Coordinates of N, CA and C in Angstrom, one line a residue:
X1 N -9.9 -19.2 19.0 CA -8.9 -18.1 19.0 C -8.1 -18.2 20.3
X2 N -6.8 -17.7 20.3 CA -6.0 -18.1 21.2 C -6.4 -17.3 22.0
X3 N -5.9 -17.1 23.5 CA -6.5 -16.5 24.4 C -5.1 -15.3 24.9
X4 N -3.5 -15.8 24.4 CA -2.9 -14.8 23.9 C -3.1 -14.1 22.8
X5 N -1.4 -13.5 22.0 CA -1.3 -13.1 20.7 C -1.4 -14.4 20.0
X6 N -0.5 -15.7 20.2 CA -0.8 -16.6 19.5 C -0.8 -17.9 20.1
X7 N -0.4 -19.2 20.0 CA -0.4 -20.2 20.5 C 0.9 -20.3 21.7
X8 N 2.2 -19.4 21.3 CA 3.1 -19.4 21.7 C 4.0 -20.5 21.1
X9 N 3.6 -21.5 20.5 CA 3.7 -22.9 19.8 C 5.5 -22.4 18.7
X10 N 6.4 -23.3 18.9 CA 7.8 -22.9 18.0 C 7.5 -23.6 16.5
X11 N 8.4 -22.8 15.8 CA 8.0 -23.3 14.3 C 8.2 -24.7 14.1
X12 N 8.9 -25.0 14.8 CA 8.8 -27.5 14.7 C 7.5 -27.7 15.2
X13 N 6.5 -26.7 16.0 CA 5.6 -27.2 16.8 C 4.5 -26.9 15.4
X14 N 4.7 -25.6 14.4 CA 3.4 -25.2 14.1 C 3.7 -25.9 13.0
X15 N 4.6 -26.1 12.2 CA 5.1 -27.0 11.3 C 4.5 -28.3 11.3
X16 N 4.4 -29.1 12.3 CA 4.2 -30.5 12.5 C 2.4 -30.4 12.6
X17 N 1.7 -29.0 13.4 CA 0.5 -29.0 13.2 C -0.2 -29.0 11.8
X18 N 0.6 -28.1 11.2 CA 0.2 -28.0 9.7 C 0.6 -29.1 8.5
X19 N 1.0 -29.3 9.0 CA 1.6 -30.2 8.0 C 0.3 -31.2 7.2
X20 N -0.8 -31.9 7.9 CA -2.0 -32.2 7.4 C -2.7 -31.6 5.9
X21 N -2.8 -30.3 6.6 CA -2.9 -29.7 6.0 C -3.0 -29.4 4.2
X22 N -1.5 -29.8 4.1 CA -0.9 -29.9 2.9 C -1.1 -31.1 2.3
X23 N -1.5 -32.1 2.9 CA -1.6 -33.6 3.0 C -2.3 -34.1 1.0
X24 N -2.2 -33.5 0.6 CA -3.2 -33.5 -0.9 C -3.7 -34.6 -1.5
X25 N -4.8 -34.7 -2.0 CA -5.2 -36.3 -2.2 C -5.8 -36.0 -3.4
X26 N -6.2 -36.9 -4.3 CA -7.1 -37.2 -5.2 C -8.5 -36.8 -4.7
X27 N -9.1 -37.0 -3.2 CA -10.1 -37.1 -2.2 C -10.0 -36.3 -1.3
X28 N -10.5 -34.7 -1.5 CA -10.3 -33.6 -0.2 C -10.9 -34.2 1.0
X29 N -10.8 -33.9 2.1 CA -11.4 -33.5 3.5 C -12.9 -32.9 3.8
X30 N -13.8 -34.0 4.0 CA -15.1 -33.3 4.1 C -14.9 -31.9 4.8
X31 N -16.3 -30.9 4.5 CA -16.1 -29.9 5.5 C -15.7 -29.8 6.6
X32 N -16.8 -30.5 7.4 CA -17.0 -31.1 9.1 C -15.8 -31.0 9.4
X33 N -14.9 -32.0 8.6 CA -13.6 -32.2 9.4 C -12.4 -31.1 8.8
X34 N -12.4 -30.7 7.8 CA -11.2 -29.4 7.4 C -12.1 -28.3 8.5
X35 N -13.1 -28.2 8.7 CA -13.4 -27.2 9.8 C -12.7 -27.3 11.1
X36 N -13.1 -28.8 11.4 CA -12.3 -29.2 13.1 C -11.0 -28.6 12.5
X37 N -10.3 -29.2 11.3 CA -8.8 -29.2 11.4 C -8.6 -27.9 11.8
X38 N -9.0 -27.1 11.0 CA -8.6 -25.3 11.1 C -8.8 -24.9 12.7
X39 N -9.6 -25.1 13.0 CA -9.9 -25.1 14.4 C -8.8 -24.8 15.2
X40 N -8.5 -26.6 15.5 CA -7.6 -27.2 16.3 C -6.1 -26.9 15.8
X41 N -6.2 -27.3 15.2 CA -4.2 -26.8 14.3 C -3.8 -25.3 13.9
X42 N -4.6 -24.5 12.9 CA -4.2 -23.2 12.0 C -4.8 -22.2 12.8
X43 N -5.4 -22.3 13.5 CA -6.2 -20.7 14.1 C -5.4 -20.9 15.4
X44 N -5.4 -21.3 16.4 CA -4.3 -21.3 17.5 C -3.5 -20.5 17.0
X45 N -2.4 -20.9 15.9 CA -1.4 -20.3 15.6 C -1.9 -18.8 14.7
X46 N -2.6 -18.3 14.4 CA -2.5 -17.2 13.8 C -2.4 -16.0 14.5
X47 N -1.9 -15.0 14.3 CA -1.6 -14.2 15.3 C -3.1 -13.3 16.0
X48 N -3.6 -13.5 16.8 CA -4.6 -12.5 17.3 C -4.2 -11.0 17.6
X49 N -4.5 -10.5 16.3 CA -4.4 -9.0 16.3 C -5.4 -7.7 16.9
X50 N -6.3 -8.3 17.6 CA -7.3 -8.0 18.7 C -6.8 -7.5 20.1
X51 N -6.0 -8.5 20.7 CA -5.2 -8.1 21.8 C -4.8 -6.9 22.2
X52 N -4.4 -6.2 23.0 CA -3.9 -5.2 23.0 C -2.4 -5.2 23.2
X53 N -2.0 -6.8 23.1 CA -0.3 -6.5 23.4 C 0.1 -6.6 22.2
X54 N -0.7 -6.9 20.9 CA -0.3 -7.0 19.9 C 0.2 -5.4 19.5
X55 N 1.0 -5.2 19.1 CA 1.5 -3.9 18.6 C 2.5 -3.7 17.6
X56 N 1.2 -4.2 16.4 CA 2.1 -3.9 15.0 C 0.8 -3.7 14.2
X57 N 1.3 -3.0 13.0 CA 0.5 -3.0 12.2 C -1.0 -2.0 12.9
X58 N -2.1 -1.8 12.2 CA -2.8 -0.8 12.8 C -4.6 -1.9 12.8
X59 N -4.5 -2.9 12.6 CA -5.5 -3.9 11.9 C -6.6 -4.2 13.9
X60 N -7.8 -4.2 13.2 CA -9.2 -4.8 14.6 C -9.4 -5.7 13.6
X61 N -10.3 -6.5 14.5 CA -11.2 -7.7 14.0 C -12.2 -6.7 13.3
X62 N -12.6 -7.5 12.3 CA -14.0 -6.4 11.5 C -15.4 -6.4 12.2
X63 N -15.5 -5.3 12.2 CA -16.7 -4.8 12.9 C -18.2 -5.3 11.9
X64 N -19.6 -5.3 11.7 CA -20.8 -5.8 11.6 C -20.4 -5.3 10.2
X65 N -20.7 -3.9 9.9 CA -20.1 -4.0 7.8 C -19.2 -4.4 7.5
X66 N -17.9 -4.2 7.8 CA -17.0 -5.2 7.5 C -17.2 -6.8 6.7
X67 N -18.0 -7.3 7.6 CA -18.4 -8.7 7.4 C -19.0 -8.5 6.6
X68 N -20.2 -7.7 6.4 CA -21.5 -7.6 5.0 C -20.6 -7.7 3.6
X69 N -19.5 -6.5 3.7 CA -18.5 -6.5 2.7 C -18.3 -7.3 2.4
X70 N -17.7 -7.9 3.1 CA -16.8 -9.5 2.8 C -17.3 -10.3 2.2
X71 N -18.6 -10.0 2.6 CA -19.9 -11.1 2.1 C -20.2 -11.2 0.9
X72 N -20.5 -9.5 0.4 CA -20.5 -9.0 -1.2 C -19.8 -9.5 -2.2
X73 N -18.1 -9.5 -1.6 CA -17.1 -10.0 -1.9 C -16.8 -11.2 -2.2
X74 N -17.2 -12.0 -1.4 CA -17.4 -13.5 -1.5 C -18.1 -13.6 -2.9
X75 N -19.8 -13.2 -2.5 CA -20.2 -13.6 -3.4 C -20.9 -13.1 -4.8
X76 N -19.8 -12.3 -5.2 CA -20.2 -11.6 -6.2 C -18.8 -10.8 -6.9
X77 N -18.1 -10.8 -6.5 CA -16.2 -10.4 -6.8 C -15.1 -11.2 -6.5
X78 N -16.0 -12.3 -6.8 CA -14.5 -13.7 -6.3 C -13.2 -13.6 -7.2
X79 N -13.8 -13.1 -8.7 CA -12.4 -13.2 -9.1 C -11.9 -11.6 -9.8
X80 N -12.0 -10.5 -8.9 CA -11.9 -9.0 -8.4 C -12.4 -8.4 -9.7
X81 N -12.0 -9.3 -10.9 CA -12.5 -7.9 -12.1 C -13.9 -8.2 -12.2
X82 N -14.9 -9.0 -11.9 CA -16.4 -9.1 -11.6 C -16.7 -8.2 -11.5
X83 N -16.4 -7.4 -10.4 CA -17.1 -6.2 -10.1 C -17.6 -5.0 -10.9
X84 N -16.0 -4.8 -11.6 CA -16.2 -3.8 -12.9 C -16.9 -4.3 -13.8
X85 N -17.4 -5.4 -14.4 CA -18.4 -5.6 -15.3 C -19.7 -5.7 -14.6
X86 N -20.2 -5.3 -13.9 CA -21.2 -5.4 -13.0 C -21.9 -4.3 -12.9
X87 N -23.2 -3.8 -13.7 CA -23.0 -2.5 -13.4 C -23.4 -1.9 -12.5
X88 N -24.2 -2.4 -11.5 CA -24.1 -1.8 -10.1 C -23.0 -1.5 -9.6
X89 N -21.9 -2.3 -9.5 CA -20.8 -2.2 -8.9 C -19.7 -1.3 -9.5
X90 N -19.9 -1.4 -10.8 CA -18.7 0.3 -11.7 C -19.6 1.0 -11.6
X91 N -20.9 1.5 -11.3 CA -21.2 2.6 -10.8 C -20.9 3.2 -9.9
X92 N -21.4 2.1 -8.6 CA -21.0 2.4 -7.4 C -19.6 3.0 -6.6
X93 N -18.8 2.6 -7.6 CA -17.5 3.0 -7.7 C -16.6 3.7 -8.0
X94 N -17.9 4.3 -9.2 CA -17.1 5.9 -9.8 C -18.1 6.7 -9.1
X95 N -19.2 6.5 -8.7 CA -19.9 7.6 -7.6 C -19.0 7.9 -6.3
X96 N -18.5 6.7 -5.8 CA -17.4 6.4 -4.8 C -16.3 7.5 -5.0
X97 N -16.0 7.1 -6.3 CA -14.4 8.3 -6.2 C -14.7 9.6 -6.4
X98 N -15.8 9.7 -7.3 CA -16.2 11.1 -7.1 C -16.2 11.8 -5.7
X99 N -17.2 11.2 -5.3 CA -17.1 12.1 -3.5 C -16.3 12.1 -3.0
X100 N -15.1 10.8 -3.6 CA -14.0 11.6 -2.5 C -13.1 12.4 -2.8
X101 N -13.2 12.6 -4.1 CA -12.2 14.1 -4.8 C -13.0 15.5 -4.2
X102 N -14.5 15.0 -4.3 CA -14.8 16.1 -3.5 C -14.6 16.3 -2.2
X103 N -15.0 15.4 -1.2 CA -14.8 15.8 0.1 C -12.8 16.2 0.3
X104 N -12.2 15.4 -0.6 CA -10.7 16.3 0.0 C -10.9 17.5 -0.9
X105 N -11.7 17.9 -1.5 CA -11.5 19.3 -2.0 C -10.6 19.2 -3.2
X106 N -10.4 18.1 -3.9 CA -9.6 18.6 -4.8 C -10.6 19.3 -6.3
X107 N -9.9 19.4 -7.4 CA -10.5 20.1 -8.9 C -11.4 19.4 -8.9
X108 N -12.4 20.4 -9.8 CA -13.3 19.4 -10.6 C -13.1 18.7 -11.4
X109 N -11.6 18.1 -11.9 CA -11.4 17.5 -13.5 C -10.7 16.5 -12.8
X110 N -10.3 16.7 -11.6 CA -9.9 15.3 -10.5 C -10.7 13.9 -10.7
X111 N -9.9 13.5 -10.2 CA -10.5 11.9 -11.1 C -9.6 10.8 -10.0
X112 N -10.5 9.4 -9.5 CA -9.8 9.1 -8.7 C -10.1 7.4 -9.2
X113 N -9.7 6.2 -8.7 CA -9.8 4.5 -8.7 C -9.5 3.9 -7.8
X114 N -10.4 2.8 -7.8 CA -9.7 1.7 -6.2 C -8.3 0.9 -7.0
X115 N -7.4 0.8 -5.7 CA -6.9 -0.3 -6.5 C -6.6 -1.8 -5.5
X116 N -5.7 -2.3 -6.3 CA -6.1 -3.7 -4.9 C -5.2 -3.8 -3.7
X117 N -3.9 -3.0 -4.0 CA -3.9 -2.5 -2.5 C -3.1 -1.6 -2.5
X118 N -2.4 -1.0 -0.7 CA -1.5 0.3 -0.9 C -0.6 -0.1 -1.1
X119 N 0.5 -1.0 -1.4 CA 1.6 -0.9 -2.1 C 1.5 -0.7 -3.7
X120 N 0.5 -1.1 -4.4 CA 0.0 -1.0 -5.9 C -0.1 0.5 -6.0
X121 N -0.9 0.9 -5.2 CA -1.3 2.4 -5.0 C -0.2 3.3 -4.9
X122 N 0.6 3.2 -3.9 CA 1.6 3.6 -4.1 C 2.4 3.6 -5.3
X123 N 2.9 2.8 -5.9 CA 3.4 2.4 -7.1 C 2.7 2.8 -8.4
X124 N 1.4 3.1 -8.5 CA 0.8 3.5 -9.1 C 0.7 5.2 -9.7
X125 N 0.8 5.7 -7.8 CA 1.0 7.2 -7.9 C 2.4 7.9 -8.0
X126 N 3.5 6.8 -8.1 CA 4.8 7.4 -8.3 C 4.9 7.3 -10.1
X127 N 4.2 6.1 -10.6 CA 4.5 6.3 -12.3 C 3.7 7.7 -12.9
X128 N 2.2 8.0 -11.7 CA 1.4 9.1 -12.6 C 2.2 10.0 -12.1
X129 N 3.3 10.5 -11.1 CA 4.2 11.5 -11.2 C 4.6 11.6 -12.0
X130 N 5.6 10.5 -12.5 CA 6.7 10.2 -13.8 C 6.4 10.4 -14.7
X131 N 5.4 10.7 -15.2 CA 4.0 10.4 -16.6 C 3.9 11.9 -16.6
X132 N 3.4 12.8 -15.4 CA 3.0 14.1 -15.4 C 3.9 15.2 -15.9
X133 N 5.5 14.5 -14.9 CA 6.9 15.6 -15.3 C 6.8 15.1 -16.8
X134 N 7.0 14.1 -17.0 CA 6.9 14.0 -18.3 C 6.2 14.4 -19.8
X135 N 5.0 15.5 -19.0 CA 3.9 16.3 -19.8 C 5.1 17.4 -19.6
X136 N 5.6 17.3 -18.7 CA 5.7 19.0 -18.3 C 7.4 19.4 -19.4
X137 N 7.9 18.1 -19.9 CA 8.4 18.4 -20.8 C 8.5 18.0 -22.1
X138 N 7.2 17.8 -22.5 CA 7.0 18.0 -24.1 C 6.7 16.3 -24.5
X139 N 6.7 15.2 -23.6 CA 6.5 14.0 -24.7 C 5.2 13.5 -23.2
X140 N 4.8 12.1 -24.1 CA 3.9 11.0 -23.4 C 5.1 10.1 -23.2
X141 N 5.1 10.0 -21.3 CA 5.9 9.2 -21.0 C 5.2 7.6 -21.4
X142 N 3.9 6.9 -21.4 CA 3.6 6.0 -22.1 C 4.2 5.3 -23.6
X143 N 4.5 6.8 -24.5 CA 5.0 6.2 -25.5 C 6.5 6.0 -25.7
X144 N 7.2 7.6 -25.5 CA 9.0 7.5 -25.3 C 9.5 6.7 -24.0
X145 N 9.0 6.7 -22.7 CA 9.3 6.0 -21.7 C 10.4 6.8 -21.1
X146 N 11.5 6.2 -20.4 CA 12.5 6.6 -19.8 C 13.9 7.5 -20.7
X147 N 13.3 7.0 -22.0 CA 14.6 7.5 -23.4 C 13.7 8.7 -23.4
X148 N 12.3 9.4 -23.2 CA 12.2 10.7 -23.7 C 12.9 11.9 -22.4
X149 N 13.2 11.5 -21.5 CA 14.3 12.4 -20.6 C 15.4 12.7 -21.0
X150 N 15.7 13.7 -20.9 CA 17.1 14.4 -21.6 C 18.2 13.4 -20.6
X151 N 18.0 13.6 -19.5 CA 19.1 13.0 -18.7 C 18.5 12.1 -17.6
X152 N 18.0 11.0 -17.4 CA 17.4 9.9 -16.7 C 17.6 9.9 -15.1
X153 N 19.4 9.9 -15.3 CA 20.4 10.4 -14.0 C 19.9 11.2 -13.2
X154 N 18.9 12.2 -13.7 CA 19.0 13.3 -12.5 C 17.3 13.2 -12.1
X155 N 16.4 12.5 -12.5 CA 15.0 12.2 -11.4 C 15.3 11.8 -10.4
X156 N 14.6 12.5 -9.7 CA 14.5 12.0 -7.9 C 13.2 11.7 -7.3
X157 N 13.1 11.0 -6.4 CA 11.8 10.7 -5.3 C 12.2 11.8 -4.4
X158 N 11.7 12.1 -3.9 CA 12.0 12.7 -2.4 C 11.0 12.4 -1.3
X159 N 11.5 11.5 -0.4 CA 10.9 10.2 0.7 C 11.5 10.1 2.0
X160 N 10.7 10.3 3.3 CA 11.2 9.8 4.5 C 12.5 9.0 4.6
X161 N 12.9 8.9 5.3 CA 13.7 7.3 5.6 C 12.8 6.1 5.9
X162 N 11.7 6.5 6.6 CA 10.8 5.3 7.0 C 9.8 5.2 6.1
X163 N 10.1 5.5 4.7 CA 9.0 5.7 3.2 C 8.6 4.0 3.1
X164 N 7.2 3.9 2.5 CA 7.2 2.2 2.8 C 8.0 2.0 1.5
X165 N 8.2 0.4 1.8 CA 9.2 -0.3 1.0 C 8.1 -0.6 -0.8
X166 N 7.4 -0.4 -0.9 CA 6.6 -0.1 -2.3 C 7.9 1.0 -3.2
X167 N 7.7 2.5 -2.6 CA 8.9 3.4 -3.0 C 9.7 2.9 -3.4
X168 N 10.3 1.7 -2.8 CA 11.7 1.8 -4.0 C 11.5 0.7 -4.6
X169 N 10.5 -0.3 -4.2 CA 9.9 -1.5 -5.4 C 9.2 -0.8 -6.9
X170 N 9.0 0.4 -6.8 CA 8.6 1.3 -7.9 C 9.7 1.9 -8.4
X171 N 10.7 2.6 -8.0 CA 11.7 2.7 -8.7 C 12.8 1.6 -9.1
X172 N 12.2 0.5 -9.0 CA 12.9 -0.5 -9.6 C 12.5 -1.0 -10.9
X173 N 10.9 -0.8 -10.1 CA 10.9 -1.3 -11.6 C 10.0 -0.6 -12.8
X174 N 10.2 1.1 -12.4 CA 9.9 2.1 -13.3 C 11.3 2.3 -14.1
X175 N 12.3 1.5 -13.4 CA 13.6 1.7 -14.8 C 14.6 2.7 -13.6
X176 N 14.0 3.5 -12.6 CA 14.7 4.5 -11.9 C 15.7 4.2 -11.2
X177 N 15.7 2.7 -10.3 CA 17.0 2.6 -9.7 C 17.0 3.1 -8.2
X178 N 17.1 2.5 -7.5 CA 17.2 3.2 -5.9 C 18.4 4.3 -5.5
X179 N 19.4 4.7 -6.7 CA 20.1 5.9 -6.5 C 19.1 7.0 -7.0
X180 N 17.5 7.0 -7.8 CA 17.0 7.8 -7.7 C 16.3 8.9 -6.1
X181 N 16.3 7.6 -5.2 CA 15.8 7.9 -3.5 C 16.5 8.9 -2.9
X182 N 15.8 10.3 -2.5 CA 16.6 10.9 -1.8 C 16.2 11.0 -0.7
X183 N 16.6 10.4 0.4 CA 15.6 10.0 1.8 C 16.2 11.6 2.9
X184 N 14.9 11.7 3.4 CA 15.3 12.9 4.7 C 14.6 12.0 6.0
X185 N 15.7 12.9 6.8 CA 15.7 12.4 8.1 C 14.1 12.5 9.1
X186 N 13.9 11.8 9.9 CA 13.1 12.2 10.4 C 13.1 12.9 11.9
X187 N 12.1 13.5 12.6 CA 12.0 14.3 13.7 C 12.2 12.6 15.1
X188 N 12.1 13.4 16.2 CA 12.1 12.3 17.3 C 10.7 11.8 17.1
X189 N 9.6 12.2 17.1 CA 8.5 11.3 16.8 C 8.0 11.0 15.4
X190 N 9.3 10.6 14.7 CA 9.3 9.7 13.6 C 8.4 10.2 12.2
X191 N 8.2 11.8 12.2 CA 7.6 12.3 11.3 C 8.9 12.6 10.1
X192 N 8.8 12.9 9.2 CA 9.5 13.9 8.3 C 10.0 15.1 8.7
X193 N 11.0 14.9 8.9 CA 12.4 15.9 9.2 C 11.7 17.7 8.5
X194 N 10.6 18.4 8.5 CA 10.5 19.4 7.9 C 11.9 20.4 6.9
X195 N 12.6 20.7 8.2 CA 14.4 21.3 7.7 C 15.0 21.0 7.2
X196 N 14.9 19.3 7.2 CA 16.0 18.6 6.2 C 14.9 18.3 5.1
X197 N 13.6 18.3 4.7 CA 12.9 18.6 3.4 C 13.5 19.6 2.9
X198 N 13.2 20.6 3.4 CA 13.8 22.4 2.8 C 14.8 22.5 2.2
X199 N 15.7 21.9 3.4 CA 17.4 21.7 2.5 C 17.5 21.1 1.9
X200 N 16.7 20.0 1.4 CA 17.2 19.1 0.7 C 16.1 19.3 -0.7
X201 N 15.3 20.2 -0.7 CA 14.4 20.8 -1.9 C 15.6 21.8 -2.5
X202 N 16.3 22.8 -1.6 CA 16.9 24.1 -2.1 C 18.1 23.7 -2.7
X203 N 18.9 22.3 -1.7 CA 20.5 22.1 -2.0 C 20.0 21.3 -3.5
X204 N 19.1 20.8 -4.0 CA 18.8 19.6 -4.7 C 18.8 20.3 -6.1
X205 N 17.8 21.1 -6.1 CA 17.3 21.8 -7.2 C 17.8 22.1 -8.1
X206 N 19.0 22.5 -8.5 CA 19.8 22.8 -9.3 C 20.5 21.8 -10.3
X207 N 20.7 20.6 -9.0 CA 21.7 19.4 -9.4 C 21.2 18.1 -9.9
X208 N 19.6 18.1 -9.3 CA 18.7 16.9 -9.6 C 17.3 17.8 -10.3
X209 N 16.2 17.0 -10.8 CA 14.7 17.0 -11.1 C 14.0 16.1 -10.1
X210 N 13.9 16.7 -9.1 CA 12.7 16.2 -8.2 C 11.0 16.2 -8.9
X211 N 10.8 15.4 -9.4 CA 9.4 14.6 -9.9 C 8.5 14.4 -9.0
X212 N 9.0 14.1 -7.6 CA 7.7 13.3 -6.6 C 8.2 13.4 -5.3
X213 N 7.3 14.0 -4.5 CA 8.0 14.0 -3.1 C 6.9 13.3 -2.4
X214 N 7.2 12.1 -1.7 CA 6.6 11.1 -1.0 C 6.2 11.2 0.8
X215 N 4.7 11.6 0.8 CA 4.5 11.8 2.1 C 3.9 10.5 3.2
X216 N 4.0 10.3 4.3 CA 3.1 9.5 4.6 C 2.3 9.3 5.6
X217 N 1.2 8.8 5.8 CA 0.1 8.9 6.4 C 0.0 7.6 7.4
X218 N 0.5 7.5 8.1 CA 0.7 6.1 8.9 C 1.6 5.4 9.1
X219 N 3.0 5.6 9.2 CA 4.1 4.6 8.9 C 3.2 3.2 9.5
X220 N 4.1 1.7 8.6 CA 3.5 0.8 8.9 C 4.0 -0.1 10.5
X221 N 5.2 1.6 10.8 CA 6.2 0.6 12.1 C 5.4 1.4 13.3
X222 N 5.6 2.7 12.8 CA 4.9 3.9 14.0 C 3.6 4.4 13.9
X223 N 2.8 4.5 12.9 CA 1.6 4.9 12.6 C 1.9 6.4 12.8
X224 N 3.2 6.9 12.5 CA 2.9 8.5 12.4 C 2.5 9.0 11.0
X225 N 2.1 10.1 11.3 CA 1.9 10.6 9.8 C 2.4 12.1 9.8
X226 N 2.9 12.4 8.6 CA 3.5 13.9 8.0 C 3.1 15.1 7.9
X227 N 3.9 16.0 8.3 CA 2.9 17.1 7.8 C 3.0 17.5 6.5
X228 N 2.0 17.2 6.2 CA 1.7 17.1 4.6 C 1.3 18.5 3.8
X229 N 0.4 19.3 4.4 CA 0.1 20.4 4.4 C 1.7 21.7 4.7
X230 N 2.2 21.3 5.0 CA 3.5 21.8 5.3 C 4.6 21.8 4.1
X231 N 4.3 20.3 4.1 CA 5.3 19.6 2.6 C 4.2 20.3 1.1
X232 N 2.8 20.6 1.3 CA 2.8 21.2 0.0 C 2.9 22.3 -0.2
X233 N 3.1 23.5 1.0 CA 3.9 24.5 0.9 C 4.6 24.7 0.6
X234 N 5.7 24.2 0.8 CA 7.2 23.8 0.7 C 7.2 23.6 -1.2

């Protein structure tokens, strides 16, 4: 591992290291030696996110479970839907979500799933908005889709400016369109503008159907997070 962030090495430098790499043959590379290779050539260059000058993203090296996980993972979820036919592991799983609907306190009819990551997740929780409004006026958005809305035009997100980029990869391709995005400003330490939520819930309301208002818990640039408890007042 480098002893900086990374090798400092320019892309003609990491380029010409790797390049082996890609080398493909009828006859792979004993371990022994794709081990040296990785070594010597691809790990220099990867960014050591351990450092403390590294400052992006919120990511440590994994700690002693971490690894056990991984391990599990390795060898028993290689190709991810394993697990759910597993029955240790779809138990373990819906015991898993259980407690955590409990510990945030939500209903008892609350109901929660892993998914494979937070941009999916995200994207996931803006269609079960879309799906929800869509109880709330009379059809299954599963079966009419975007034709059971009287007027399509007027659904909104309502999202930070610094909302991750999933948000509008979801309204692209829920059919919604990134003129559905109604972004509010944010405060000097990069939270959600509270005032400009309010105004933009009160001025909105009449003219749009606000469906989903998007909070967040870590930006991926600032690591701030919302007042969320505020926004479900609001």
């Amino acid at each position: 591992m480098p002893e900086g962030i990374y090798s400092g090495a320019n892309l003609s430098e990491v380029m010409s290291d790797l390049r082996n790499l890609v080398n493909f043959q009828d006859k792979g590379m004993e371990v022994v030696e794709l081990t040296r290779e990785l070594e010597e050539k691809l790990i220099p260059h990867l960014l050591n996110y351990s450092r403390p000058e590294f400052q992006s993203m919120f990511n440590t090296f994994p700690e002693e479970g971490a690894f056990l996980g991984a391990e599990l993972a390795l060898r028993f979820n290689q190709g991810v839907t394993n697990w759910q036919v597993s029955p240790g592991g779809a138990v373990l799983e819906e015991l898993c979500c259980r407690k955590l609907c409990e510990l945030f306190g939500l209903a008892d009819k609350s109901d929660a799933t892993f998914m494979y990551s937070g941009t999916y997740g995200n994207q996931q929780a803006i269609y079960l908005a879309l799906h929800q409004f869509a109880e709330s006026k009379g059809f299954d958005y599963s079966v009419e889709g975007m034709a059971g809305f009287a007027n399509p035009k007027k659904l909104k997100i309502l999202a930070a400016e610094n909302t991750h980029f999933s948000v509008t990869h979801a309204a692209h391709f829920l059919g919604l369109g990134e003129e559905s995005l109604l972004k509010v400003g944010l405060t000097t330490d990069q939270r959600m503008d509270l005032t400009e939520f309010k105004d933009a819930l009160n001025k909105n309301h009449s003219e749009y159907e606000i469906f989903c208002v998007v909070c967040t818990l870590g930006s991926t640039i600032t690591g701030s997070v919302d007042q969320i408890q505020n926004v479900t007042e609001m």
